[in-house]
Tab-separated table of C-alpha atoms in Angstrom:
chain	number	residue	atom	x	y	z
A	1	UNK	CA	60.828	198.460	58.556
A	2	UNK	CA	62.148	196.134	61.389
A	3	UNK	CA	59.823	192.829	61.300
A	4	UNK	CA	59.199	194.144	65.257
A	5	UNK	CA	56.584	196.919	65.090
A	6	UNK	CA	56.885	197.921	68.227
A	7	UNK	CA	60.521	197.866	67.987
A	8	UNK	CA	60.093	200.377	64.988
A	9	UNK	CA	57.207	202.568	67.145
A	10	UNK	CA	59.188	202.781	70.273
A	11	UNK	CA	62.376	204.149	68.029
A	12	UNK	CA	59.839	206.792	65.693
A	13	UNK	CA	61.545	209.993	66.545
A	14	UNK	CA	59.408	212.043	63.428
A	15	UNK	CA	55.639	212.186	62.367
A	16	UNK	CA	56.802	210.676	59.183
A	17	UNK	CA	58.240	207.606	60.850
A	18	UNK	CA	55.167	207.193	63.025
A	19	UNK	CA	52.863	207.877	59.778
A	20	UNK	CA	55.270	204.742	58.178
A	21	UNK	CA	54.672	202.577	60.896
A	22	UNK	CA	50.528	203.237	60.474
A	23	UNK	CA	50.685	202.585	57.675
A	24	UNK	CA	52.777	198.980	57.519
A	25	UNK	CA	50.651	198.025	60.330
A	26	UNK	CA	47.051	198.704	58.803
A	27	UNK	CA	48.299	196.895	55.524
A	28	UNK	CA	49.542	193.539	57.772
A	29	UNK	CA	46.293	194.034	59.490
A	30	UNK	CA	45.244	191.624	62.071
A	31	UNK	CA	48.805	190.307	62.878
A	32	UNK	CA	50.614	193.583	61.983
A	33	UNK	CA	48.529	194.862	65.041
A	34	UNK	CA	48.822	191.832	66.925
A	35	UNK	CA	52.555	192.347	67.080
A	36	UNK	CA	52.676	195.742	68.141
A	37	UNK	CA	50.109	194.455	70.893
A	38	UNK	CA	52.255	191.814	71.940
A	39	UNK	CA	55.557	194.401	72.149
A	40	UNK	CA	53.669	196.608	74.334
A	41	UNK	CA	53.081	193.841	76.338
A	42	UNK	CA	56.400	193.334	76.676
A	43	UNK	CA	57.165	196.695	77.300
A	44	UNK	CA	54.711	196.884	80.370
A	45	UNK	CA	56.146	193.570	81.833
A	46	UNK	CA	59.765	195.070	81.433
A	47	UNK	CA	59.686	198.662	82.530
A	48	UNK	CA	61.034	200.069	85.747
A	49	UNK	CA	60.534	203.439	88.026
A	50	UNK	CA	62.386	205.453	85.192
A	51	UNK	CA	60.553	204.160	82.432
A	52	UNK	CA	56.995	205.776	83.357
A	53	UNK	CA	56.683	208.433	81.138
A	54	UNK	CA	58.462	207.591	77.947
A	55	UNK	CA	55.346	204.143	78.596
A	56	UNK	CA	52.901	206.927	78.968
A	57	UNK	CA	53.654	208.904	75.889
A	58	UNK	CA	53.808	205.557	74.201
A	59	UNK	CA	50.606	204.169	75.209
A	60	UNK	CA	48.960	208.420	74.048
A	61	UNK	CA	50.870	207.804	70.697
A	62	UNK	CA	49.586	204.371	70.002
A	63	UNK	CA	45.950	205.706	70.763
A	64	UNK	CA	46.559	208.374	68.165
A	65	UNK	CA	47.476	206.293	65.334
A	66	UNK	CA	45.072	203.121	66.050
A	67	UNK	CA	42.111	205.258	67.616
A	68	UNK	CA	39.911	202.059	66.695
A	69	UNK	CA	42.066	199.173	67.433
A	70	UNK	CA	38.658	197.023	67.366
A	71	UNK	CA	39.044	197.550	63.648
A	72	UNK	CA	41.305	194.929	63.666
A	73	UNK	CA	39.924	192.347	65.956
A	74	UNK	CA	36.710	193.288	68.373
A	75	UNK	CA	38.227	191.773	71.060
A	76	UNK	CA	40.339	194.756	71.072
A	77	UNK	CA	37.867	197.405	71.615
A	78	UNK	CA	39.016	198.761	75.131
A	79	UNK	CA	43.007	197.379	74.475
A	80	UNK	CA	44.118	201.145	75.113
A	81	UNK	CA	42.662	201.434	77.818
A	82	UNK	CA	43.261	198.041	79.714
A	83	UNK	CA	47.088	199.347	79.283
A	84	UNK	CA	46.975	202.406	80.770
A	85	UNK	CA	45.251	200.745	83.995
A	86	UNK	CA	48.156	198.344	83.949
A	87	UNK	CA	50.511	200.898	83.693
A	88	UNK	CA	48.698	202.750	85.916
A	89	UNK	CA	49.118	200.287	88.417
A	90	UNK	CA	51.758	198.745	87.875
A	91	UNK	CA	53.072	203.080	88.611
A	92	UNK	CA	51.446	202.592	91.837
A	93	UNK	CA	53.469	199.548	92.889
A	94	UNK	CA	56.402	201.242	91.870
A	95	UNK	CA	55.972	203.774	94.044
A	96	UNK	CA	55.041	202.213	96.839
A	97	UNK	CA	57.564	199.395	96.973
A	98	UNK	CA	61.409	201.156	97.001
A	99	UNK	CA	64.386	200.067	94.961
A	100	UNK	CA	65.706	198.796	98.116
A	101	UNK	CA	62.929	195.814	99.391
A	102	UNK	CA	62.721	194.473	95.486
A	103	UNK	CA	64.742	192.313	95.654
A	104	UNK	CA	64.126	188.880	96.587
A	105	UNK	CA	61.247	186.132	95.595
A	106	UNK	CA	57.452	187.747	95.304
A	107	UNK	CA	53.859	186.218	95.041
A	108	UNK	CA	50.822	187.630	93.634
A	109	UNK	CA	47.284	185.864	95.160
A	110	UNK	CA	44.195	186.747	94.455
A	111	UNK	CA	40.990	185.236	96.133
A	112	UNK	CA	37.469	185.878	96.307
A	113	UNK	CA	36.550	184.632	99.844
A	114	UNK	CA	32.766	184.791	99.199
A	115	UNK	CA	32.904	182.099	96.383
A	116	UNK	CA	33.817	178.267	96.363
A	117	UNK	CA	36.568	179.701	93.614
A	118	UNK	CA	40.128	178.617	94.248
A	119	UNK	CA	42.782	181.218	95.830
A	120	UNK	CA	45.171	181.698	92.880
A	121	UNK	CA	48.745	182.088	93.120
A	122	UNK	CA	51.866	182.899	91.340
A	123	UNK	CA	54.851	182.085	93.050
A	124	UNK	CA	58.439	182.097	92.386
A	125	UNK	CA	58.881	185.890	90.644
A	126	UNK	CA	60.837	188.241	90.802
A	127	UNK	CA	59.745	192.066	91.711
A	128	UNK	CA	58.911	193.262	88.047
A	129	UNK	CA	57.107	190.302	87.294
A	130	UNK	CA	55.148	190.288	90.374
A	131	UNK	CA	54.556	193.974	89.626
A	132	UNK	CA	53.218	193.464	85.763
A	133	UNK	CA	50.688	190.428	87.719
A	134	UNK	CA	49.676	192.355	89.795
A	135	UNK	CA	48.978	195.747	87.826
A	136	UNK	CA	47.425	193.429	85.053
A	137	UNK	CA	45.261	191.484	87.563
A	138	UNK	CA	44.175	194.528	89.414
A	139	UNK	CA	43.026	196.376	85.897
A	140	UNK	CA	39.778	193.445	86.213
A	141	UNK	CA	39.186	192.441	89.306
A	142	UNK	CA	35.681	191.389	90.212
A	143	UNK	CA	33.858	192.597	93.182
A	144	UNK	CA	34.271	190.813	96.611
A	145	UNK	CA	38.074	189.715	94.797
A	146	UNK	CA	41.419	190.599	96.320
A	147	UNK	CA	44.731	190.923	95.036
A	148	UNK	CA	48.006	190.498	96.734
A	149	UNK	CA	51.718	191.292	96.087
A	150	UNK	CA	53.646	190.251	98.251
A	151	UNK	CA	57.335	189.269	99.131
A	152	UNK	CA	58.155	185.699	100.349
A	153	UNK	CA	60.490	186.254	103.100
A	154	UNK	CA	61.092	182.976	104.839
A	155	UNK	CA	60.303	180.108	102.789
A	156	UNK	CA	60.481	175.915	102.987
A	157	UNK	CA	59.503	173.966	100.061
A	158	UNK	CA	59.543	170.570	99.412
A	159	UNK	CA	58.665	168.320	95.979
A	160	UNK	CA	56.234	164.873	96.457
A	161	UNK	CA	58.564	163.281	94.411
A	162	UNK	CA	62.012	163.770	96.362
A	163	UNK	CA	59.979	161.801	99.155
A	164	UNK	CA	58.688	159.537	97.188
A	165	UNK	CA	61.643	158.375	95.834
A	166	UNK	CA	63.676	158.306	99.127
A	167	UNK	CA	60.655	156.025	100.512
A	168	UNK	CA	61.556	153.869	97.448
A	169	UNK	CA	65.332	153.766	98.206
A	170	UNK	CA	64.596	152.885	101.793
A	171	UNK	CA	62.254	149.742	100.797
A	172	UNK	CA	64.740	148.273	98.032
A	173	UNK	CA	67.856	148.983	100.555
């Protein structure tokens, strides 16, 4: 057993090997689960337009061998679920966006325009990134919220403190 479990669960080809991997994970317990929790994290923020299915079967395998995965920590009564809606959605933006308009710098925003609540943003990513934001915003959003991806196409940017010191240079020249 790799000290990855999802590593090992994403490479189980037989019953046996999945049946291992159970079985390791229920006797680490909390953190055992924890780190096949955090690999299929990974694993959502990572995959691509080809990757769909083999995420799918995944994410149906996983529910098979941890069918109570609040067993190990309540907070992770509905985990199973919360990951299919991301890669539900995060499917969605893959199919709407083509290959061809990824590339480039992308912002997810989300707002709720009947609140004082600030607009939130996440600039500066790149399409999969964006993507995993978005899907893994979109799996909670409140009512009256919004959620945007979209692609920065023209762009200036400045930092306060390039300014600042230039103003500084200018008084002590």
């Amino acid at each position: 057993m790799n000290t990855n479990p999802f590593a090992d669960f994403e490479a189980a080809g037989t019953a046996q090997e999945l049946a291992a991997i159970q079985e390791s994970i229920r006797t680490q317990g909390f953190t055992g689960f924890r780190l096949l929790l955090e690999g299929f994290r990974d694993r959502l923020k990572q995959f691509s337009d080809g990757d769909i299915a083999s995420v799918n079967k995944l994410l149906a395998q996983a529910k098979q061998l941890f069918p109570e995965p609040e067993t190990f920590s309540p907070s992770w009564r509905s985990i199973w679920d919360e990951f299919e809606r991301i890669a539900a959605y995060k499917e969605t933006v893959l199919e709407t966006i083509p290959a061809e308009e990824r590339e480039g710098e992308w912002q997810v925003l989300l707002d709720n325009p009947y609140t004082n609540s600030d607009l939130v943003c996440y600039p500066g990513l790149s399409f999969l990134e964006g993507a995993y934001l978005y899907a893994y915003f979109r799996s909670d959003l409140k009512q009256n919220e919004y959620i945007r991806l979209q692609k920065i196409q023209n762009l200036v940017m400045a930092f306060g403190s390039e300014r600042q010191e230039a103003a500084n240079k200018n008084k002590e020249g």
